[in-house]
CSV table of C-alpha atoms in Angstrom, one decimal:
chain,number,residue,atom,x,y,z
A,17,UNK,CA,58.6,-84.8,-75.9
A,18,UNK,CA,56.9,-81.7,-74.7
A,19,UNK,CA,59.7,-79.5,-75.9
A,20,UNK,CA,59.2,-81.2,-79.1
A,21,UNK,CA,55.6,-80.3,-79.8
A,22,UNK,CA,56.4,-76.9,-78.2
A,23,UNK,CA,58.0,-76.4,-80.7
A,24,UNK,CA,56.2,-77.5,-83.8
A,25,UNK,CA,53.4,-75.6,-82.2
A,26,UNK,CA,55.5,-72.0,-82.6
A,27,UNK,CA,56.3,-73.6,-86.0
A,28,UNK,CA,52.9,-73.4,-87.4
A,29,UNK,CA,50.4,-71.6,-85.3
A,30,UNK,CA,49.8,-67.7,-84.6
A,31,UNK,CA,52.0,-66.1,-82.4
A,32,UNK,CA,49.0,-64.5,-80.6
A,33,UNK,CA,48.0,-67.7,-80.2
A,34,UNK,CA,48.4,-67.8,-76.0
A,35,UNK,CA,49.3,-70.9,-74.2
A,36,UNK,CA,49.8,-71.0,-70.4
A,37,UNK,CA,52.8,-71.4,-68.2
A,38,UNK,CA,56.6,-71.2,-69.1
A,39,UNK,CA,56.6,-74.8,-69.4
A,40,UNK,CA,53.1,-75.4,-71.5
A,41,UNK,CA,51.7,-78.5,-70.6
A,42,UNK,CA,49.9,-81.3,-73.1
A,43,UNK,CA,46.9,-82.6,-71.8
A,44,UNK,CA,46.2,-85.8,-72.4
A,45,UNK,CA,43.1,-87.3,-70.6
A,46,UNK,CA,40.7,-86.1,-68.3
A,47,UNK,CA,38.4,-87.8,-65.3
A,48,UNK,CA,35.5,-86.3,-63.3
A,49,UNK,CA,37.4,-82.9,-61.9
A,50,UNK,CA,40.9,-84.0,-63.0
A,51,UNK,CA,42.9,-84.3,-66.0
A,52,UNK,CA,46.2,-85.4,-66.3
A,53,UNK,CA,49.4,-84.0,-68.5
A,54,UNK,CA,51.7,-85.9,-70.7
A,55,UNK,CA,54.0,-86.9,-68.3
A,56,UNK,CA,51.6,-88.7,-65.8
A,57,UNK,CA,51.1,-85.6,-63.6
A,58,UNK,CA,47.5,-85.6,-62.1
A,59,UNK,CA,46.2,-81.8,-62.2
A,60,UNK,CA,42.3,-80.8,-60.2
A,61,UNK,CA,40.8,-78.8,-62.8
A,62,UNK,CA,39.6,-75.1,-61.4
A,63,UNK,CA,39.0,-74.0,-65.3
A,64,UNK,CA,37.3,-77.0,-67.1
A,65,UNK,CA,38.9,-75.6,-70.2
A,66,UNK,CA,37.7,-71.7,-70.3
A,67,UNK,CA,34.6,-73.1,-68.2
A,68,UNK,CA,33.8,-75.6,-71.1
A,69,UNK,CA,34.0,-78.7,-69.0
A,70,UNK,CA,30.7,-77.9,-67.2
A,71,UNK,CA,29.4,-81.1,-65.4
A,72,UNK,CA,32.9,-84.0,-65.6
A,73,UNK,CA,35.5,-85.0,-67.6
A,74,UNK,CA,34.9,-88.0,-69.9
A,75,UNK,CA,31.4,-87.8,-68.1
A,76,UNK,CA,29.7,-91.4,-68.9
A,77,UNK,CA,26.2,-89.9,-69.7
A,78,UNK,CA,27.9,-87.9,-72.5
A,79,UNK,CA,30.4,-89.7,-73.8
A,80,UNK,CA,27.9,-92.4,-74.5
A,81,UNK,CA,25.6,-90.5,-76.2
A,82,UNK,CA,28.3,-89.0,-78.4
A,83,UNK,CA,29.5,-92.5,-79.7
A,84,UNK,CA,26.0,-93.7,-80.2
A,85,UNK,CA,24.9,-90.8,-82.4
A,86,UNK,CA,28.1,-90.9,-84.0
A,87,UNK,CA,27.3,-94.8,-84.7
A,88,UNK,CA,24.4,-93.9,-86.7
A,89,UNK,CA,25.0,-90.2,-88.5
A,90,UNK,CA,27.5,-87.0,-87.4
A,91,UNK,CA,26.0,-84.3,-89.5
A,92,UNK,CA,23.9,-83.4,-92.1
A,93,UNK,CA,23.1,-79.5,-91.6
A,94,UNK,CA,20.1,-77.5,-91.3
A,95,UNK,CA,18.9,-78.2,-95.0
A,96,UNK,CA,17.3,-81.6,-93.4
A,97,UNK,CA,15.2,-81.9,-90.2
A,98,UNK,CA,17.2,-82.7,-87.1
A,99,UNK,CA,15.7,-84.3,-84.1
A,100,UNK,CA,18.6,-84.0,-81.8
A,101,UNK,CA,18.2,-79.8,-82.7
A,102,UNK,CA,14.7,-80.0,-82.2
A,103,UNK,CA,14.3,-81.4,-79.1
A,104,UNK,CA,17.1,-79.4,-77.7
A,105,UNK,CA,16.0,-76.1,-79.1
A,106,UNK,CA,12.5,-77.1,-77.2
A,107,UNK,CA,14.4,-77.1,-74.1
A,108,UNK,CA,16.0,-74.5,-74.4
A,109,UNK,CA,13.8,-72.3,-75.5
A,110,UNK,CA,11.4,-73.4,-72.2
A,111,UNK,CA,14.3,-72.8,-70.2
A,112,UNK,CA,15.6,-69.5,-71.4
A,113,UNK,CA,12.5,-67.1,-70.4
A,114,UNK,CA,11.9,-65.6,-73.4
A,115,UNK,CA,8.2,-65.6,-75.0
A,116,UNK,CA,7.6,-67.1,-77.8
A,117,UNK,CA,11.5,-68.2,-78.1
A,118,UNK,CA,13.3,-69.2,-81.4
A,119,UNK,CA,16.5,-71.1,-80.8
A,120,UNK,CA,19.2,-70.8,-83.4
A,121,UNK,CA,22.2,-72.9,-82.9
A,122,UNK,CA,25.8,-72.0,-83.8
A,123,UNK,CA,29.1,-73.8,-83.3
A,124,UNK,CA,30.6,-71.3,-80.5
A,125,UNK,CA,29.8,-68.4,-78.4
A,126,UNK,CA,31.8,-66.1,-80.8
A,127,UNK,CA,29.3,-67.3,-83.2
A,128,UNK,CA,26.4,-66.8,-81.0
A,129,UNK,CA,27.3,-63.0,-80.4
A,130,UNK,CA,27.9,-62.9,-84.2
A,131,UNK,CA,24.0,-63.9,-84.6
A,132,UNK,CA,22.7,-61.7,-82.0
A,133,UNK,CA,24.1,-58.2,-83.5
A,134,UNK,CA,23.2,-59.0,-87.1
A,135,UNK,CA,19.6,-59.8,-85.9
A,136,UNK,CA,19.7,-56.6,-83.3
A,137,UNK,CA,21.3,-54.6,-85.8
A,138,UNK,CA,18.8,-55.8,-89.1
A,139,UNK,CA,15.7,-55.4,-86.9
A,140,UNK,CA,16.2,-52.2,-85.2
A,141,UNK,CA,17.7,-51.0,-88.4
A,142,UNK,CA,20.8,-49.4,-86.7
A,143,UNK,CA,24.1,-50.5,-86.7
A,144,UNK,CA,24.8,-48.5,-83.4
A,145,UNK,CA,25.4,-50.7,-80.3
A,146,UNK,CA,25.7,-50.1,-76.5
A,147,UNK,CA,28.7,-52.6,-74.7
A,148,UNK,CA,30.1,-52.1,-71.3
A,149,UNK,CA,33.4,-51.2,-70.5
A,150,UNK,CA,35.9,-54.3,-69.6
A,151,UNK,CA,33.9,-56.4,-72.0
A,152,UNK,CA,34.4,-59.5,-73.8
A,153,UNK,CA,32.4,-60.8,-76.3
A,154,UNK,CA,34.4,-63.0,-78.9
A,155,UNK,CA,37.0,-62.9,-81.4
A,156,UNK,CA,35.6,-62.5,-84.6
A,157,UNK,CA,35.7,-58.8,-86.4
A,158,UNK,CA,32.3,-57.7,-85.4
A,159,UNK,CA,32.6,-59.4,-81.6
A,160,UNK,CA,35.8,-57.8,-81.3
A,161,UNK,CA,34.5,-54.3,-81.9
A,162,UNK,CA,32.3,-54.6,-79.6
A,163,UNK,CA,34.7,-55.6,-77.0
A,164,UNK,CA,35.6,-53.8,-73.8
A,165,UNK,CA,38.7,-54.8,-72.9
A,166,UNK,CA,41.8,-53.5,-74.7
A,167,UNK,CA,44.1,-56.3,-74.0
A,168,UNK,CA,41.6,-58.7,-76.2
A,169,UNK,CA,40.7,-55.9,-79.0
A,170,UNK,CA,43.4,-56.2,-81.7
A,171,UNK,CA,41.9,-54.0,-83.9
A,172,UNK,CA,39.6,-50.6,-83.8
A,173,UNK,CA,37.8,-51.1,-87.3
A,174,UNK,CA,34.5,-52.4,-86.7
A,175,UNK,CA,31.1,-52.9,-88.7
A,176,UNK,CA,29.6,-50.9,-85.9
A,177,UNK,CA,29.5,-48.0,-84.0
A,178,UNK,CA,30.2,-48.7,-80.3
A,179,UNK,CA,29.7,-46.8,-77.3
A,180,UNK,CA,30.4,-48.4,-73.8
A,181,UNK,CA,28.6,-47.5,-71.2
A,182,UNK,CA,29.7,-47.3,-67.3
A,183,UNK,CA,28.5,-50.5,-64.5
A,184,UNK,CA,30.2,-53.8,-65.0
A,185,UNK,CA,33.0,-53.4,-62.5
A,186,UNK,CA,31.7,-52.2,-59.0
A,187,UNK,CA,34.9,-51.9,-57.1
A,188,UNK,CA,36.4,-49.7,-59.8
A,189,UNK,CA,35.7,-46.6,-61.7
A,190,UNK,CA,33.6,-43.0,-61.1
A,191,UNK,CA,31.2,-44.7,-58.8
A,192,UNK,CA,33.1,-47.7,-57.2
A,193,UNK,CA,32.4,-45.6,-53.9
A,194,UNK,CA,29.0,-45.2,-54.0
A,195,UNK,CA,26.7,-47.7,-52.3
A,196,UNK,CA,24.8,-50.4,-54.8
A,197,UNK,CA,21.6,-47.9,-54.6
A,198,UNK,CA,23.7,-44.8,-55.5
A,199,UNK,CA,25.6,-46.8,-57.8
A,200,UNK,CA,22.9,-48.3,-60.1
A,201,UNK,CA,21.2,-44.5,-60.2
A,202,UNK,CA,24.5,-43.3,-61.5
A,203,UNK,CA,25.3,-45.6,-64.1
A,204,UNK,CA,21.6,-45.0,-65.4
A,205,UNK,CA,22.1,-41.5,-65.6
A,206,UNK,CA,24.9,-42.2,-67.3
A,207,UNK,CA,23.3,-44.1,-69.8
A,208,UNK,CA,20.4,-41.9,-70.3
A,209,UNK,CA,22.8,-39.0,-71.1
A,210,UNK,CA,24.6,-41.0,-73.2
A,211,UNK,CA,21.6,-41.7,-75.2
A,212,UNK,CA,20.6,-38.3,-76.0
A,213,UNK,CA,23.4,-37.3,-77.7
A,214,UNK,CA,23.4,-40.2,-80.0
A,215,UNK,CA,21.3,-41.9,-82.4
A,216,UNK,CA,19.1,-45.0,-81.4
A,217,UNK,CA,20.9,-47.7,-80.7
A,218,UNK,CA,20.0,-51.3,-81.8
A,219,UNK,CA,21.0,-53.3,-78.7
A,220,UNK,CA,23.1,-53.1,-75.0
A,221,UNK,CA,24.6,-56.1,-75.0
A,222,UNK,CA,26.4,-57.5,-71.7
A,223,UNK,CA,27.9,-60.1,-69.7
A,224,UNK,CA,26.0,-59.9,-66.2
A,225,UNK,CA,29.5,-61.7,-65.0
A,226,UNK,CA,32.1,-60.4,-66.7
A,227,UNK,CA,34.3,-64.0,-67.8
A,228,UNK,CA,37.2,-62.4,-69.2
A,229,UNK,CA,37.2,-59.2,-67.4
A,230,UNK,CA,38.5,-60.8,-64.0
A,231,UNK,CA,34.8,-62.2,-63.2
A,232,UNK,CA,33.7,-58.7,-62.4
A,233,UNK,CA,29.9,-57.8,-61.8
A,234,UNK,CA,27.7,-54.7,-61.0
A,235,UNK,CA,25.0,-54.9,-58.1
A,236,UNK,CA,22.3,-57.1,-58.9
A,237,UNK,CA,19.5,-55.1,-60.7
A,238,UNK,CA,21.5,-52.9,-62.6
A,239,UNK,CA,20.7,-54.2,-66.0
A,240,UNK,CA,16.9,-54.3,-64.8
A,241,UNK,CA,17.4,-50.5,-64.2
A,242,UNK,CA,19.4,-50.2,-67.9
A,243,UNK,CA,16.4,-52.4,-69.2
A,244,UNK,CA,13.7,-50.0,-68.5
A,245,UNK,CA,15.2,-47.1,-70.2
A,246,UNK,CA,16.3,-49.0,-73.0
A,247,UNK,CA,12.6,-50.5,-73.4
A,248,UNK,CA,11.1,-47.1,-73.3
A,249,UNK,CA,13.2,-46.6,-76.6
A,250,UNK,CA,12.6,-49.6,-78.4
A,251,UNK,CA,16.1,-51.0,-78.0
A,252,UNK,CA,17.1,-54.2,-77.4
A,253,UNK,CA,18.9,-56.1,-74.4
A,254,UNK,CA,21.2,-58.9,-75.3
A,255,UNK,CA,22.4,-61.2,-72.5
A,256,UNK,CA,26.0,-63.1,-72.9
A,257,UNK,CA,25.0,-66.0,-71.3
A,258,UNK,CA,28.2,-67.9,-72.5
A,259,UNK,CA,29.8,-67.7,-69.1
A,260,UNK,CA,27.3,-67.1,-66.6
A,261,UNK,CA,24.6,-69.5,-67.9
A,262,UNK,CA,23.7,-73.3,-66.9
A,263,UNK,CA,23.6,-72.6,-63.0
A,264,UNK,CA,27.0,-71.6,-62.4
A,265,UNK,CA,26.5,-69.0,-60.1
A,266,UNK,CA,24.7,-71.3,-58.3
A,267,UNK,CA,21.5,-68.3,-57.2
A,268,UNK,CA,20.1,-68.5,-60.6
A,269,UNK,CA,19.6,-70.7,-63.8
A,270,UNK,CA,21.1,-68.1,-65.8
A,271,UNK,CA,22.8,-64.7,-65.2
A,272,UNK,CA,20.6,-62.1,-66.2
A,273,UNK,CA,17.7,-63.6,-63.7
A,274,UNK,CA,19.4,-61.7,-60.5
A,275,UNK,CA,18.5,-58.7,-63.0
A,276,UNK,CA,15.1,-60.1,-64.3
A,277,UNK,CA,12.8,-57.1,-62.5
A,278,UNK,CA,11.6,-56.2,-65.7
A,279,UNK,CA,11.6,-59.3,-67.9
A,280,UNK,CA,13.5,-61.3,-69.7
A,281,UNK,CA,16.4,-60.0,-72.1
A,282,UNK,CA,14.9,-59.7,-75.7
A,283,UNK,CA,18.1,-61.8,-77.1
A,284,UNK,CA,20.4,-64.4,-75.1
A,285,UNK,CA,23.3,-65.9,-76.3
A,286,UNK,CA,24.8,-68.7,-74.8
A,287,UNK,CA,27.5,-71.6,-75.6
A,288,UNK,CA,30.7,-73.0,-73.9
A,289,UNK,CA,28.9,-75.4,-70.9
A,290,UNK,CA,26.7,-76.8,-72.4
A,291,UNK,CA,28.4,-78.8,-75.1
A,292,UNK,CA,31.0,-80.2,-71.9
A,293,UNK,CA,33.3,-79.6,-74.6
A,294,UNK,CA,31.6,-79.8,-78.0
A,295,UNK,CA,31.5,-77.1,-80.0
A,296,UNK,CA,28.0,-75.9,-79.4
A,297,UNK,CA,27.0,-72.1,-79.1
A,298,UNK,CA,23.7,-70.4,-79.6
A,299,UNK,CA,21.2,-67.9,-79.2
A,300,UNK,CA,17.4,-67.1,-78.3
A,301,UNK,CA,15.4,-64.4,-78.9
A,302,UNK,CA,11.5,-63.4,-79.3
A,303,UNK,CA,10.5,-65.0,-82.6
A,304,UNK,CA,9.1,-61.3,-84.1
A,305,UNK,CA,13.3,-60.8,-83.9
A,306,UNK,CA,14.4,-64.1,-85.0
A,307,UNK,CA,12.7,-64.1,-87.6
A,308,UNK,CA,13.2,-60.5,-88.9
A,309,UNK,CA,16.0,-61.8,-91.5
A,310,UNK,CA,14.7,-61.5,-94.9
A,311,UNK,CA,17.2,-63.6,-96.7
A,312,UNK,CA,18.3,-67.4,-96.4
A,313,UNK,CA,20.4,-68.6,-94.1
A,314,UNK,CA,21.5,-71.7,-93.3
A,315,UNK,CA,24.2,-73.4,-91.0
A,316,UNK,CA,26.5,-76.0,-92.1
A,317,UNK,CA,27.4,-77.1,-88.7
A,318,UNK,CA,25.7,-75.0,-86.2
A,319,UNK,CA,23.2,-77.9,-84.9
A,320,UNK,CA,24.7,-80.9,-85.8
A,321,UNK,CA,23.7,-84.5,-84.6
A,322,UNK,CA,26.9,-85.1,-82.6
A,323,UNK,CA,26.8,-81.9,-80.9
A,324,UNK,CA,23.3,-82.0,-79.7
A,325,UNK,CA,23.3,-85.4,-79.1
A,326,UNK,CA,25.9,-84.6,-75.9
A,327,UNK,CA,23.7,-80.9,-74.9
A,328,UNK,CA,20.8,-83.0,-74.6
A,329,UNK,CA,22.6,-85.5,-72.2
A,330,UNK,CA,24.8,-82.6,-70.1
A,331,UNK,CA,21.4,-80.8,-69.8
A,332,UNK,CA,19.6,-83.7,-68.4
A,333,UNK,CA,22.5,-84.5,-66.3
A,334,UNK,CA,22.9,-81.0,-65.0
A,335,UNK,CA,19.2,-81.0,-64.1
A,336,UNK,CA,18.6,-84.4,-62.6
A,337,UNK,CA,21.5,-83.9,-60.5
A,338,UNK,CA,20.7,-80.2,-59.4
A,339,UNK,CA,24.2,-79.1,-60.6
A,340,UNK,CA,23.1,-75.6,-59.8
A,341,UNK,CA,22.3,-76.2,-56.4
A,342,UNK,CA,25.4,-77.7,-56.2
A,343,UNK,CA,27.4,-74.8,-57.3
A,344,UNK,CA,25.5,-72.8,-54.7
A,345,UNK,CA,26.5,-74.8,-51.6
A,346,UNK,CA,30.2,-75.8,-52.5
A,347,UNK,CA,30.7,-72.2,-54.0
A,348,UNK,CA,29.3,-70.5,-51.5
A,349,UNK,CA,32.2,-72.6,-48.9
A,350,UNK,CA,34.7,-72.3,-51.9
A,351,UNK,CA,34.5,-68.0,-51.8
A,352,UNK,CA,34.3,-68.1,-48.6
A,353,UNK,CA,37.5,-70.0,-47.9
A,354,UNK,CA,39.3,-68.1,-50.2
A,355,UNK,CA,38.0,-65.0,-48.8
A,356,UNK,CA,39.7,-66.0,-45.5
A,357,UNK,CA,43.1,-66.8,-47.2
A,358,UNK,CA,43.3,-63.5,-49.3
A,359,UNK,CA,42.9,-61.7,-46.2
A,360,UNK,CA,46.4,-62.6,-44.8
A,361,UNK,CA,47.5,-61.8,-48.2
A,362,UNK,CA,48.0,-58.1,-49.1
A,363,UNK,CA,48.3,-58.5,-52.6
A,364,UNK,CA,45.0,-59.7,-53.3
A,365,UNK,CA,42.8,-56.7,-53.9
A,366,UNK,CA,39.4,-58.6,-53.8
A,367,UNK,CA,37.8,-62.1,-54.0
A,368,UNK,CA,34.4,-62.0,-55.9
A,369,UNK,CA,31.9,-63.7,-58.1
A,370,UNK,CA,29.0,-66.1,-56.6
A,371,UNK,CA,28.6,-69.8,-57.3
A,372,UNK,CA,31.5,-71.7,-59.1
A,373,UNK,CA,32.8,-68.4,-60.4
A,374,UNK,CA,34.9,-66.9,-58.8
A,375,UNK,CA,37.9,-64.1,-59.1
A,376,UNK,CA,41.0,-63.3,-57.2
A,377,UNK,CA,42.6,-60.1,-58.2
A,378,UNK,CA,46.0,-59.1,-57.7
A,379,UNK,CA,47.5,-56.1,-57.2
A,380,UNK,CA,50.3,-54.1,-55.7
A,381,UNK,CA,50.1,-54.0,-52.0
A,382,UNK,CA,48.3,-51.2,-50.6
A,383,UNK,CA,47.1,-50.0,-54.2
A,384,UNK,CA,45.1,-50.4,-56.8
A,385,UNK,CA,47.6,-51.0,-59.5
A,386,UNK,CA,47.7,-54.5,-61.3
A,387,UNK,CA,50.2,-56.8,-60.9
A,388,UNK,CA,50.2,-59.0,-64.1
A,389,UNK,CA,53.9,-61.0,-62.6
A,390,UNK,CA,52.6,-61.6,-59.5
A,391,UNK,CA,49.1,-63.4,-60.5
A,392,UNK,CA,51.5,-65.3,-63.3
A,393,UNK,CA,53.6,-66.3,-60.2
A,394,UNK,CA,50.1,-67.5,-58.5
A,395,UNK,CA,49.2,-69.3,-61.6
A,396,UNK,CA,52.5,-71.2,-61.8
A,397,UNK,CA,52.3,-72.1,-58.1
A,398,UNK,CA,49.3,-73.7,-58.5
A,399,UNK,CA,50.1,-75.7,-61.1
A,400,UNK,CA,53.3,-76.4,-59.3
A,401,UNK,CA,50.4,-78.0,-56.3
A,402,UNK,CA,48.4,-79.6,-59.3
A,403,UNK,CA,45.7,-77.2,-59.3
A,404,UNK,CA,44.7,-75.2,-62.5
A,405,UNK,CA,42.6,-72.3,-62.9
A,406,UNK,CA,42.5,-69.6,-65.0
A,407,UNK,CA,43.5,-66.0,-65.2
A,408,UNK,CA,41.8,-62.4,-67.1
A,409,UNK,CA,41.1,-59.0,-65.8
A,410,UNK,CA,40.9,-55.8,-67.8
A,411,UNK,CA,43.6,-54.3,-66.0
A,412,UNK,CA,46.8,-56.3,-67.4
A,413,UNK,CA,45.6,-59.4,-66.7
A,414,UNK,CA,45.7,-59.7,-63.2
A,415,UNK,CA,42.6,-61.4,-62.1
A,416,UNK,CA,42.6,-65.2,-61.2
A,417,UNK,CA,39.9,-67.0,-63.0
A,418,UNK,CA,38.4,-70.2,-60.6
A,419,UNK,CA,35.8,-71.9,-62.3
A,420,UNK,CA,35.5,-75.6,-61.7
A,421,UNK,CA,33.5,-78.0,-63.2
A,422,UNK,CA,29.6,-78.2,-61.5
A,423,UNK,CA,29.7,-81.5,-60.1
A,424,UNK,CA,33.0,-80.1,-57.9
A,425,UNK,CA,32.7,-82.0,-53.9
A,426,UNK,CA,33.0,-80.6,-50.8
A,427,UNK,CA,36.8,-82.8,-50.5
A,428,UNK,CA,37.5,-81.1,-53.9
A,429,UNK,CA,37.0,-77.5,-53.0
A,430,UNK,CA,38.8,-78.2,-49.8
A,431,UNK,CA,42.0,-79.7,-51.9
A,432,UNK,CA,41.7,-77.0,-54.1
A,433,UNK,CA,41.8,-74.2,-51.9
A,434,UNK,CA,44.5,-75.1,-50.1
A,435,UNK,CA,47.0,-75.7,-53.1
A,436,UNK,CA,45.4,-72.3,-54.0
A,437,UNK,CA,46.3,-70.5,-50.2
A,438,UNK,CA,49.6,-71.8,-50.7
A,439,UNK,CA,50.4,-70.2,-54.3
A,440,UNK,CA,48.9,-67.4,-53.2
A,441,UNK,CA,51.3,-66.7,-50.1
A,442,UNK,CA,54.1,-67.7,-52.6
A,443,UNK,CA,54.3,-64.1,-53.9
A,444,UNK,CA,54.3,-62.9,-50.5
């Protein structure tokens, strides 16, 4: 049967279109951490679908308020008010740490991103934007040109001129052996030069954890550093929260705050998590930006009733049940456990990240070359144990990806990292 829709899958969809493993596996229902295949196997979810399943599978909280607003009306746009919108926007808007925030909803991160450059790029009136190397931002043609990461850019046209700038991998690079002070002074002076031999910019926009780059992060107060030169020249700072936000890394709400020395970012786009699987994306921003778009704009189904209906209820389950905190103390034992694994592993260049994110990169033993077979090989071999995670890196792909749902227990991190020891010693 699985052959079968193997298959008609290659039949009809893109063959860019990447599925995991050499045997792909159908998933077919999903519990709490764990979701199981089409034929019965029981898998403990490290990815929650690209970090999509944020606080359970088939959570109750959710699930219930997605049939009841589905009992009385689905969607009916923006052109009509929407209280479901409302009273999320409200909260997130509190939440985010912008002043004076305007929420716009959207129906992914890609989306989100989308939003954030055309209002950068209309209000600063420059179509010039500053994006870190090994970056990801989406798949559409404007997010892909601003993308980082030459494994995920299929194309070089863009809409904009983009010009990456040096920081979001610490252990790699011009710098990587500097220490975090020296480090951070460099990559500003880097930035500042960069600056003078261009015109203004509209926007820096970046990830303060790098999600598909391998989970890679500079030293905390770098973009604080980036965000005081950037403010002395009127250009904006755009936070891709769609990873990093909702507590996952366990110190802070959202990821920019372990950068937040000099305020808030002027634009934050977030998405993935906070749906727990429905499609919902958006960003914030200062309302003098928001609302610096002097045509109309609507969204058919950025905001619907369905969609918000479950944010509200993962929000008020992520907060009641301190999912963040949470991710703090079984991530914080979850890192270090792996930490103590890779060690008698010489492939694994470094274990990093904070909270429930977390990456394992592979390499060649004793160098710093990537080894894209041998974290396919760990991949496998965790499925294999019924564990499944992710994988990403801008260096061939050879980063592991572990990103469990929030509500993940102390028993479940323990399971998990053992079935994750074991496939890593398998390509020993």
């Amino acid at each position: 049967m699985t052959n079968d829709l193997l298959g008609r899958h290659r039949a009809v969809l893109p063959d860019w279109l990447a599925l995991y493993y050499e045997d792909p596996i159908e998933i077919t229902h999903g519990e709490g951490r764990h979701v199981w295949d089409a034929q019965g196997n029981r898998y403990l979810d490290f990815f929650g679908g690209i970090l999509t399943t944020m606080t359970a599978h088939a959570l109750p909280e959710v699930t219930k308020a997605v049939s009841e607003q589905a009992g009385r009306i689905i969607h009916s746009s923006t052109l009509y008010l929407n209280r479901p919108m409302i009273e999320l926007a409200e909260r997130i808007a509190q939440l985010s740490g912008i002043p004076n925030a305007r929420v716009f909803f959207t129906t992914s991160g890609t989306e989100a991103n989308d939003t954030a450059l055309l209002l950068a790029t209309a209000y600063r009136r420059s179509n010039t934007i500053l994006a870190m190397r090994n970056s990801y931002h989406g798949r559409s043609f404007s997010s892909v040109g601003i993308t980082g990461n030459r494994g995920w850019s299929p194309t070089s046209l863009s809409p904009l001129q983009t010009l990456y700038v040096h920081g979001g991998v610490r252990t790699r690079g011009p710098y990587a052996s500097l220490g975090d002070a020296d480090f951070i002074a460099a990559c500003v002076e880097d930035l500042v030069d960069l600056l003078g031999h261009t015109r203004a910019p509209a926007a820096l926009i970046a990830e303060p954890i790098q999600g598909v780059g391998g989970f890679t992060s500079p030293p905390d107060g770098l973009y604080a550093a980036f965000r005081e030169v950037l403010h002395e020249r009127g250009i904006l700072w755009i936070a891709d929260e769609v990873q990093t936000g909702w507590g996952r890394t366990g110190e802070h709400f959202w990821g920019w705050q372990a950068h937040g020395q000099n305020g808030p970012p002027d634009i934050m786009t977030f998405a993935k998590g906070i749906g727990n699987g429905m499609s919902i994306g958006g960003v914030v921003a200062r309302s003098e930006i928001m609302n610096c778009l002097d045509s109309n704009s609507i969204s058919t189904f950025g905001g619907t009733q369905i969609t918000m209906a479950a944010g509200l209820a993962n929000l008020n389950y992520l907060l009641e049940h301190d999912l963040q905190g949470n991710s703090r103390r079984v991530g914080g034992m979850l890192i270090e456990r792996l930490r103590s694994a890779a060690a008698q592993v010489p492939a694994v260049r470094e274990v990093r990240g904070r909270g429930l994110m977390i990456g394992i990169e592979i390499t060649r033993p004793g160098t710093d070359e990537a080894d894209p077979k041998a974290a396919a090989a760990v991949l496998e071999a965790a499925r294999e144990g019924g564990l499944l995670i992710g994988k990403g890196g801008g260096h061939n792909t050879s980063s592991l990806r572990v990103a469990p749902p929030l509500s993940l227990n102390v028993a479940e991190a323990g399971e998990g990292a053992a079935i994750l020891e074991n496939a890593l010693r398998s390509i020993q």
